[in-house]
Short mmCIF file of C-alpha atoms in Angstrom, two decimals:
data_model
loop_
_atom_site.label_atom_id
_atom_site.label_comp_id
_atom_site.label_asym_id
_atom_site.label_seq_id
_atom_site.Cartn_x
_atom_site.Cartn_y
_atom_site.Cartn_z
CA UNK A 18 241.56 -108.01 -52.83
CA UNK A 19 238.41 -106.33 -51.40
CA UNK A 20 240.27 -102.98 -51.27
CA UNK A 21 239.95 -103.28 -55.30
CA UNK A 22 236.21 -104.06 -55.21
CA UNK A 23 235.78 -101.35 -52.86
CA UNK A 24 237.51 -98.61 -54.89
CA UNK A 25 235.22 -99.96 -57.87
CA UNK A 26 231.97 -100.31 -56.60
CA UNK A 27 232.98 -96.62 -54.98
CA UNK A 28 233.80 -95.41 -58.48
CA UNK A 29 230.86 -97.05 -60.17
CA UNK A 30 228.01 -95.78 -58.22
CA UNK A 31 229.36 -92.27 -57.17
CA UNK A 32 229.98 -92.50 -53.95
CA UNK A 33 232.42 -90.00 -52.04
CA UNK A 34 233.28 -92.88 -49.33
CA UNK A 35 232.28 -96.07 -47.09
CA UNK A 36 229.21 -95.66 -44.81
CA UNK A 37 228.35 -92.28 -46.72
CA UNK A 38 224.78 -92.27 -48.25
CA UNK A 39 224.04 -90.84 -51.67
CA UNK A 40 220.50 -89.96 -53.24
CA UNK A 41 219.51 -92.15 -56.74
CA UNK A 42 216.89 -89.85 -58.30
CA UNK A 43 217.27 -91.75 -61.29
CA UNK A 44 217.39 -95.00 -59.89
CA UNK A 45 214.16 -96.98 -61.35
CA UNK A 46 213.13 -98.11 -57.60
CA UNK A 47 215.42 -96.95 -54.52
CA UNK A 48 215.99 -93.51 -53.60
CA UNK A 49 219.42 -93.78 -51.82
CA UNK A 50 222.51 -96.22 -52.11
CA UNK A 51 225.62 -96.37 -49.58
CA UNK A 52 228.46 -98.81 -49.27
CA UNK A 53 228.32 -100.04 -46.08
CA UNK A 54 231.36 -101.27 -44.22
CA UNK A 55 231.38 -103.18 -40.67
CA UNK A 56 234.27 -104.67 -39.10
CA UNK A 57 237.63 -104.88 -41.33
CA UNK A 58 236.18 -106.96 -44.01
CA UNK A 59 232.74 -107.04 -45.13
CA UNK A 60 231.46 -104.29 -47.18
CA UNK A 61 228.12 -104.18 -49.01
CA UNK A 62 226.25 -102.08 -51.43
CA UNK A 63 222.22 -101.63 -49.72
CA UNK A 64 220.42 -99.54 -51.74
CA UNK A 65 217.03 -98.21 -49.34
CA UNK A 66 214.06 -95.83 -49.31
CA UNK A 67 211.53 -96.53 -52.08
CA UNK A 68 211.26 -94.59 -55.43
CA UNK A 69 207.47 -94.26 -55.71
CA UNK A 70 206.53 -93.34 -52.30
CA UNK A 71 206.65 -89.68 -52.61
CA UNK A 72 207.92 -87.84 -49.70
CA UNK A 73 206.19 -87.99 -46.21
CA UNK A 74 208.79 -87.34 -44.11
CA UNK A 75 206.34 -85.57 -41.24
CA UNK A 76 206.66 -86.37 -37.67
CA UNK A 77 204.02 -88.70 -37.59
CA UNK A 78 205.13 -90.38 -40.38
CA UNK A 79 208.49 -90.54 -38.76
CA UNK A 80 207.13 -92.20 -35.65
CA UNK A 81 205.34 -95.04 -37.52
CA UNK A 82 208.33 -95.69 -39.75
CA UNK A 83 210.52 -96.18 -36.70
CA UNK A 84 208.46 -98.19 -34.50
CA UNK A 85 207.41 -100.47 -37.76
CA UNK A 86 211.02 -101.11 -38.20
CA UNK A 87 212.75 -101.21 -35.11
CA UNK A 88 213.93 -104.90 -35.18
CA UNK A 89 215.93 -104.12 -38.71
CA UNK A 90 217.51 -101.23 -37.61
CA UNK A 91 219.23 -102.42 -34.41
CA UNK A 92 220.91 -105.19 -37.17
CA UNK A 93 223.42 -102.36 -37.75
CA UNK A 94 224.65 -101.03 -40.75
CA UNK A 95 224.56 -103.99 -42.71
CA UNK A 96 220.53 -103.32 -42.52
CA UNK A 97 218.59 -100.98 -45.35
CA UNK A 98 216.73 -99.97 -42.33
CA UNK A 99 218.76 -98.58 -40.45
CA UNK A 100 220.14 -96.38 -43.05
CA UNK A 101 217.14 -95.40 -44.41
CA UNK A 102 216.47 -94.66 -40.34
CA UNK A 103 219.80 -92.56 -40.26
CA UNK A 104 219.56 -90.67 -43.74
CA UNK A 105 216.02 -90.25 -44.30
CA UNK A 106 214.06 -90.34 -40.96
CA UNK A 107 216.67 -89.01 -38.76
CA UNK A 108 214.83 -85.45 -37.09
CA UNK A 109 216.74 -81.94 -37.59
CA UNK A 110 219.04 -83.74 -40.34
CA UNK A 111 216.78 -85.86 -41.90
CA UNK A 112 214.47 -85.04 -44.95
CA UNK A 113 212.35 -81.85 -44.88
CA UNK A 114 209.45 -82.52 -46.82
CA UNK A 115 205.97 -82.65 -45.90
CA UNK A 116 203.68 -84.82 -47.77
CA UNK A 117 201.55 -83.35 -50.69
CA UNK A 118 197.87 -82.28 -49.85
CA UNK A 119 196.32 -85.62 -51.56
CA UNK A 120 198.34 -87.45 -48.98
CA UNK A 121 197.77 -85.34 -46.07
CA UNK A 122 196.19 -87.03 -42.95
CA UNK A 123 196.35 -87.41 -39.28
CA UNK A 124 198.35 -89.70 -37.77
CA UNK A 125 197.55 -90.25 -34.06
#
């Protein structure tokens, strides 16, 4: 039975598999969905990262993020946190983009 709702919610949102993330540009609010999977059983849809935010993905940013949501993103993949933590903030692979000059500040 959940092999069926996992083949459609696959299908529905676009997904290539469980556990792989997928960007929503024209999602009204989140930025990414993924169909999570833990153990044998439970699967969930978590959409994460927020629409409007624009894209500050610089190392400072990166620290803050991370420390302000460490306690959600040792929950495991069940958690929006941790894959916003794995497929936005995540160094060398994560997102590239600096923040645009009217957002531009230090962060110490």
């Amino acid at each position: 039975m959940h092999l069926d709702r996992q083949k459609r919610l696959l299908k529905k949102h676009g997904l290539k598999g469980v556990n792989k993330p997928k960007m929503t540009p024209k999602h009204k609010t989140k930025k990414a969905v993924v169909l999570a999977k833990t153990g044998s059983h439970q699967i969930k849809l978590i959409r994460f990262g927020d629409q409007s935010s624009g894209h500050n993905y610089s190392p400072g940013a990166r620290k803050a993020f991370k420390s302000r949501h460490a306690k959600n993103i040792k929950r495991g993949p069940i958690s929006p946190a941790y894959w916003a933590d794995k497929f936005l903030w995540s160094g060398p692979s994560g997102r590239k983009k600096n923040p645009p000059k009217s957002q531009k500040r230090v962060l110490k």
